PDB file of C-alpha atoms and ligand atoms in Angstrom:
ATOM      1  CA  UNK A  21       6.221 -12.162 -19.590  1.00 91.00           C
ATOM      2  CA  UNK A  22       9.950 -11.548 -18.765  1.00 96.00           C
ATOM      3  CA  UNK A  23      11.131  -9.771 -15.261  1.00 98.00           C
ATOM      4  CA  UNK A  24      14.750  -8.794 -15.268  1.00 98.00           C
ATOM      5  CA  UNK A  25      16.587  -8.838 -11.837  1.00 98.00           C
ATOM      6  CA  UNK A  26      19.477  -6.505 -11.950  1.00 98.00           C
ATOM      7  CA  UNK A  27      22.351  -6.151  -8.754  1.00 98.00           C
ATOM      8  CA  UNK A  28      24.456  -3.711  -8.487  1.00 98.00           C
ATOM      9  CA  UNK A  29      27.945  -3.816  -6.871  1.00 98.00           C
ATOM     10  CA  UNK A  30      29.478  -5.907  -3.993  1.00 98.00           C
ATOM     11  CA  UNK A  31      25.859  -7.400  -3.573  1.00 98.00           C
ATOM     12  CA  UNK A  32      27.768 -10.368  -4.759  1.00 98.00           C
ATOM     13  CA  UNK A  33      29.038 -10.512  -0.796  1.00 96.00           C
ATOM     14  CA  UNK A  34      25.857 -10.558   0.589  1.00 97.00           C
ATOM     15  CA  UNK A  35      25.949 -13.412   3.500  1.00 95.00           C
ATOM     16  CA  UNK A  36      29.724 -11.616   4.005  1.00 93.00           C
ATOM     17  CA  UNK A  37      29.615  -8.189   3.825  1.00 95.00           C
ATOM     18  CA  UNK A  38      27.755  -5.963   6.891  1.00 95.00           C
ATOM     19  CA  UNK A  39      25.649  -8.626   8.073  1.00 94.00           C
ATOM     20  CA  UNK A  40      24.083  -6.640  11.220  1.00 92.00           C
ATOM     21  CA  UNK A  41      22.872  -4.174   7.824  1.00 94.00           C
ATOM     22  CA  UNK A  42      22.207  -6.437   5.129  1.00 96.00           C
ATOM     23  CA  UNK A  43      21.776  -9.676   6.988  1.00 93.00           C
ATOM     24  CA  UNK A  44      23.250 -13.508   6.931  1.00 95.00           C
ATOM     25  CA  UNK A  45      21.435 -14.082   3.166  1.00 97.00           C
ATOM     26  CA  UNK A  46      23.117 -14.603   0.181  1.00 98.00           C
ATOM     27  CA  UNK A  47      22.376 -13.464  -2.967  1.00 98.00           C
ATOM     28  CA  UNK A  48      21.784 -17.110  -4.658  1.00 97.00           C
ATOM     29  CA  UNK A  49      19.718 -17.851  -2.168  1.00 97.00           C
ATOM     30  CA  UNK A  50      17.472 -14.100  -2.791  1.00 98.00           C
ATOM     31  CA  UNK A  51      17.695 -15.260  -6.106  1.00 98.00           C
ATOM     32  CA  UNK A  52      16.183 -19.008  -6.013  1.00 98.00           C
ATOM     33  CA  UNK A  53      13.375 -17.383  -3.647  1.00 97.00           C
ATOM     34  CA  UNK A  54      12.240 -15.011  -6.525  1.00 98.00           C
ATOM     35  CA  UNK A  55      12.432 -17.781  -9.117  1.00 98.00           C
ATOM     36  CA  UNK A  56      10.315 -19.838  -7.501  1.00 97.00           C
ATOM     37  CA  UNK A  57       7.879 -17.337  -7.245  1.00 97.00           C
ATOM     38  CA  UNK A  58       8.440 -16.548 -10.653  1.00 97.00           C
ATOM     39  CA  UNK A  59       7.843 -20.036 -12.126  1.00 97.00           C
ATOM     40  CA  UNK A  60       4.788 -20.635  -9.660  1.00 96.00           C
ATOM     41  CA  UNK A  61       3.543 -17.525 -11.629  1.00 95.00           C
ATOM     42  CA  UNK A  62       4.306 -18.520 -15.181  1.00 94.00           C
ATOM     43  CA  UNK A  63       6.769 -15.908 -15.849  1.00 95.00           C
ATOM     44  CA  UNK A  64      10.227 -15.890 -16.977  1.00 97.00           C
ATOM     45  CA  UNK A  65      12.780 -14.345 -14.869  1.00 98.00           C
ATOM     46  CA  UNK A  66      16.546 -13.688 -15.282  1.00 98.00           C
ATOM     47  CA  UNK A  67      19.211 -12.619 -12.693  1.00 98.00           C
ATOM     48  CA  UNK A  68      22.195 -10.295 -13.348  1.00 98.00           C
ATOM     49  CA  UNK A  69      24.920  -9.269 -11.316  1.00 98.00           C
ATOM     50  CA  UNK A  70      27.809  -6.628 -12.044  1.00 98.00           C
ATOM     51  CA  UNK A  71      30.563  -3.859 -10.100  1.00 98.00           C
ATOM     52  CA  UNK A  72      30.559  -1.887 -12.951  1.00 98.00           C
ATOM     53  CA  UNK A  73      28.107   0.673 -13.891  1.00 98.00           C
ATOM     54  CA  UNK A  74      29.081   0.453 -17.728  1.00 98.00           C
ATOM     55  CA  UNK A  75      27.922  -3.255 -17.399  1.00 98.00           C
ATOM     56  CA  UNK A  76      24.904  -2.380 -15.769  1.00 98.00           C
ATOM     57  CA  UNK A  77      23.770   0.598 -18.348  1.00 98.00           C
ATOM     58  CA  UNK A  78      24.182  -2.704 -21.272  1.00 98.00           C
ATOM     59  CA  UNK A  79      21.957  -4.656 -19.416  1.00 98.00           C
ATOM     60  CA  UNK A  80      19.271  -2.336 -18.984  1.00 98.00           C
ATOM     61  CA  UNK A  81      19.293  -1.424 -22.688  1.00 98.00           C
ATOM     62  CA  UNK A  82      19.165  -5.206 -23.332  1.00 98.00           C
ATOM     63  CA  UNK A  83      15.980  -5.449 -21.740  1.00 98.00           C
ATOM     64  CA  UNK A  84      14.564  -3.040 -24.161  1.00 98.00           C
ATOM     65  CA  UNK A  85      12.333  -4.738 -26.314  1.00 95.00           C
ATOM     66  CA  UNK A  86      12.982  -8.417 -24.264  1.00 96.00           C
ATOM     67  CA  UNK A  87      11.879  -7.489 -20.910  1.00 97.00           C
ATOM     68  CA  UNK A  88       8.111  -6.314 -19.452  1.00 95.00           C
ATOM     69  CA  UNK A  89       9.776  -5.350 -15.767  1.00 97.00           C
ATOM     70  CA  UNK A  90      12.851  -4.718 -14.022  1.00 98.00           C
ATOM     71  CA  UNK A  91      13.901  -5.270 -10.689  1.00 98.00           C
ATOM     72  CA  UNK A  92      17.322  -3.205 -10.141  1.00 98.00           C
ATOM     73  CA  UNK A  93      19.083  -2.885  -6.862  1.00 98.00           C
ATOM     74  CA  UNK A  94      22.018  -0.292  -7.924  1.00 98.00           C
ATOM     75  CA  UNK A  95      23.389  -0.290  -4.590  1.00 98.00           C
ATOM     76  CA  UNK A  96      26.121   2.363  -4.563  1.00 98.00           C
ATOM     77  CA  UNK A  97      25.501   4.035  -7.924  1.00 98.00           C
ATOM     78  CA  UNK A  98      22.025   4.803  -6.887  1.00 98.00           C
ATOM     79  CA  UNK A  99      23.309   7.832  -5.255  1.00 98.00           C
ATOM     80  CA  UNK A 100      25.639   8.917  -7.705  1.00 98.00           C
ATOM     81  CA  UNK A 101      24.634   6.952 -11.059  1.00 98.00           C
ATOM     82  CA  UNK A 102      23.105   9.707 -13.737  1.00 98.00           C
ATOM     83  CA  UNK A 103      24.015   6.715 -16.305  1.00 98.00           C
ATOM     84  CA  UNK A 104      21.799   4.157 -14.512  1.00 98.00           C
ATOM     85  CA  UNK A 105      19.159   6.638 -14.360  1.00 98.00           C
ATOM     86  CA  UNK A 106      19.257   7.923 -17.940  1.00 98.00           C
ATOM     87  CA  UNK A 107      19.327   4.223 -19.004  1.00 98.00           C
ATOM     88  CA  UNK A 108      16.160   3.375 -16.967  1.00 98.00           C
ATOM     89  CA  UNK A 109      14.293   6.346 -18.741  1.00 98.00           C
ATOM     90  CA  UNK A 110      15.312   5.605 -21.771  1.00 98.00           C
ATOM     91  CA  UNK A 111      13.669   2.130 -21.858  1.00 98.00           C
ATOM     92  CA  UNK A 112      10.666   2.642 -20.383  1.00 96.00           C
ATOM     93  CA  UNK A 113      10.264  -0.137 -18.907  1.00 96.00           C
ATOM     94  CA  UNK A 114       8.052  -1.026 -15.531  1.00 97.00           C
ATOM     95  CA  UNK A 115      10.968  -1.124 -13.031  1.00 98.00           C
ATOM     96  CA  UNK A 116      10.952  -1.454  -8.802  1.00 98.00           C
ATOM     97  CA  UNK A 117      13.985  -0.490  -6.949  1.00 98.00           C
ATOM     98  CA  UNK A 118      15.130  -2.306  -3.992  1.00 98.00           C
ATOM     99  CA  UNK A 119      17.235  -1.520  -0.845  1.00 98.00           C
ATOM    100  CA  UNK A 120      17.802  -4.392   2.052  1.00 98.00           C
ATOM    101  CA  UNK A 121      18.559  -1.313   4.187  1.00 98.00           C
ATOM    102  CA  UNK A 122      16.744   1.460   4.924  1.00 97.00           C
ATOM    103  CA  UNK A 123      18.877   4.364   3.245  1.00 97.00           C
ATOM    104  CA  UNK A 124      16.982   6.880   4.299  1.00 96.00           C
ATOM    105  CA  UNK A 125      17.992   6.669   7.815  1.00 96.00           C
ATOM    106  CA  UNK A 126      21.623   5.929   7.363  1.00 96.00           C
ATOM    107  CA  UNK A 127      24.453   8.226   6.055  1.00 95.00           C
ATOM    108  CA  UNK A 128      23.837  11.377   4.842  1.00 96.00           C
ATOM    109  CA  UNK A 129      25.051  10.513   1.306  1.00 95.00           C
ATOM    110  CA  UNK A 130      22.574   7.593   0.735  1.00 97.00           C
ATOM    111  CA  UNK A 131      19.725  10.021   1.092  1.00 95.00           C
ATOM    112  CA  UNK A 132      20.675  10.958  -2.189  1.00 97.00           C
ATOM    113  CA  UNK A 133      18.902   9.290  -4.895  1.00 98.00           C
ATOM    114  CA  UNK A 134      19.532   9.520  -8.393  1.00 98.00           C
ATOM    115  CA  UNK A 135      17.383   6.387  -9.490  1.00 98.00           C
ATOM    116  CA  UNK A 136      13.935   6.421  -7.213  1.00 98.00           C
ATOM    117  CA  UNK A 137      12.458   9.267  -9.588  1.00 98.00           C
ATOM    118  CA  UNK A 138      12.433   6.847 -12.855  1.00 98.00           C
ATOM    119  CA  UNK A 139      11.353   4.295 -11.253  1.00 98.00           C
ATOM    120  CA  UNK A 140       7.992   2.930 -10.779  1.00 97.00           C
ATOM    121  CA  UNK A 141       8.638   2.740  -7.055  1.00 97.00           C
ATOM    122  CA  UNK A 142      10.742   2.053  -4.637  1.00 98.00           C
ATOM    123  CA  UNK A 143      11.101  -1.035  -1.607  1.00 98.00           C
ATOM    124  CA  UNK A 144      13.426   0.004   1.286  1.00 98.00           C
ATOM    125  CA  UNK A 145      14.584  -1.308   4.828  1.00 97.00           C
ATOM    126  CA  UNK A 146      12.540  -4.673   4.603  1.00 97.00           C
ATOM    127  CA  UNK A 147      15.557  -6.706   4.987  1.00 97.00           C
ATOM    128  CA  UNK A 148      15.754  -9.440   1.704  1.00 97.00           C
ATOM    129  CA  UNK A 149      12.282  -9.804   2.268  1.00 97.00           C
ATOM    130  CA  UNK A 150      11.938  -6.587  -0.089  1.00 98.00           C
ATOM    131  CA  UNK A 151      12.994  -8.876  -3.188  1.00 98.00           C
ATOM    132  CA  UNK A 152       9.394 -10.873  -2.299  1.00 98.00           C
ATOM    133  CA  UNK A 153       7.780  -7.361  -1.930  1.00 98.00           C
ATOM    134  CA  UNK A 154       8.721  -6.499  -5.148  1.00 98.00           C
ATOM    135  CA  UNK A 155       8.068  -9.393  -7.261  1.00 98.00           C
ATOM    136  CA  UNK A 156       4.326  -9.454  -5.470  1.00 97.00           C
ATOM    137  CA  UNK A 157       4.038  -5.753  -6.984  1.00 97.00           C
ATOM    138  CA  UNK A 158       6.053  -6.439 -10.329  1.00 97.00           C
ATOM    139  CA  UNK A 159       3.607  -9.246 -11.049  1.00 96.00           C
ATOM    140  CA  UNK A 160       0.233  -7.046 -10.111  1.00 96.00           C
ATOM    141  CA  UNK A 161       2.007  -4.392 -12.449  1.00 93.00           C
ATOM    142  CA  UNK A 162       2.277  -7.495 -15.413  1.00 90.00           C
ATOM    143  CA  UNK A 163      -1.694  -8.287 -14.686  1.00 91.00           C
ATOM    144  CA  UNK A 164      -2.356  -4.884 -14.731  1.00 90.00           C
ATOM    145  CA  UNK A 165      -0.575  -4.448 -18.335  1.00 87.00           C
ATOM    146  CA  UNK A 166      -1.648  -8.334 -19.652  1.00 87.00           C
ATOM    147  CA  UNK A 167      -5.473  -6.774 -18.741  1.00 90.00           C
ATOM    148  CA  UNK A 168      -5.120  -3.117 -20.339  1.00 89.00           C
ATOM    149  CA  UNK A 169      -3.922  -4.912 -23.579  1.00 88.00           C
ATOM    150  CA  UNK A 170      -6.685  -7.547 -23.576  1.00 89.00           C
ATOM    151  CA  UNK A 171      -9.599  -4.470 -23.001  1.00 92.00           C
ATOM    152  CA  UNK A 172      -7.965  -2.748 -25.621  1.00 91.00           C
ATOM    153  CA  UNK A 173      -7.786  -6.280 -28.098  1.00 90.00           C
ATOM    154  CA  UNK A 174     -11.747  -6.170 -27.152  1.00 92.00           C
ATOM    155  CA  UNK A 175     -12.100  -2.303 -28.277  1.00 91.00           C
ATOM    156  CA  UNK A 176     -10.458  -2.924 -31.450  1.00 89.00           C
ATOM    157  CA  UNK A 177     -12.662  -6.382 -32.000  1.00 87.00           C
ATOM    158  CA  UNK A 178     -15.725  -4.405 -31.434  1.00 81.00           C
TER     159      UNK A 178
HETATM  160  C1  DQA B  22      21.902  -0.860  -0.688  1.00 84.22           C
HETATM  161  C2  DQA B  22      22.114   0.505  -0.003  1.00 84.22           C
HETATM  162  C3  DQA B  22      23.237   1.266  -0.657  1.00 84.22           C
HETATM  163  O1  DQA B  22      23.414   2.530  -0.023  1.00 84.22           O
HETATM  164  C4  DQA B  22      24.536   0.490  -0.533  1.00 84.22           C
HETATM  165  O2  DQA B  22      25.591   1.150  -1.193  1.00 84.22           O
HETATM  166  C5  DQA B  22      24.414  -0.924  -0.996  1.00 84.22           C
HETATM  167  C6  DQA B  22      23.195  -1.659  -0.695  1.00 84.22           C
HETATM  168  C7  DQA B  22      20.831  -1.683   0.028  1.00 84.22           C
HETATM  169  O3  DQA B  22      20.377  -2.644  -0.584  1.00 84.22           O
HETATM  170  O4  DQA B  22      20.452  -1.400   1.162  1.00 84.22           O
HETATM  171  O5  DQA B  22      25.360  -1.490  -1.514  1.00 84.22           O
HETATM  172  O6  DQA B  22      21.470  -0.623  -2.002  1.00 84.22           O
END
């Protein structure tokens, strides 16, 4: 099983940029928390980081046919991204959004979402802590698929 962590832009300047929002983490260190979770779990997990929405549509098409669930923070493009969105339909994969901050109670714009209604669900305002959150569900949504396939291995047996 293969998790995909996607991060949209200027999350690269987390640890710099609005720390009383987004807090003193960076995103390496976000990033080594998850993959130790990951590896303690058996599972695969790859990191991806870009400013530009362009680069972010390619990588969610990449994980078409190479990844069983995403984990996609699109930052600013979540409220204005159609591309993102379209591109997480059209794959189909399992896929959590994350937001360090809780956008529903800041600026008007962020209450717009373009991304939270193709998405399996969504993890807001627990600080970086909502990476953790979202790898615990991501890998009860892998069981949950790893089981389904094994009943239906059974069925077919039978
Ligand atoms: C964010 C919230 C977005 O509104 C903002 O543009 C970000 C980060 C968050 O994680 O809280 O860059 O996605």
């Amino acid at each position: 099983m293969k998790i995909v962590v996607i991060q949209g832009p200027n999350l690269n300047m987390l640890g710099v940029r609005e720390q009383n929002i987004y807090g003193p983490m960076k995103l390496e260190q976000i990033h080594a928390q998850m993959k130790e979770v990951a590896t303690n779990s058996g599972v695969d997990i790859e990191f991806f980081q870009s400013n530009l929405e362009g680069e972010i549509v390619d990588k969610i098409q990449e994980c078409y046919g190479d990844a069983h669930g995403m984990i996609i923070n699109a930052a600013a493009y979540t409220h204005t991204s159609i591309a993102i969105r379209d591109a997480i339909s059209a794959v189909s994969i399992p896929t959590i959004e994350v937001h360090i901050s809780n956008i529903h109670r800041r600026e008007e714009f962020r209450k717009t979402n373009m991304i939270a209604p193709v998405c399996t669900s969504s993890i807001v305002g627990f600080g970086p802590f909502g990476y953790h959150l979202a790898m615990v569900g991501m890998l009860q949504i892998m069981n949950e698929i790893a089981a389904s396939q094994e009943a239906q291995r059974q069925t077919l047996q039978a």
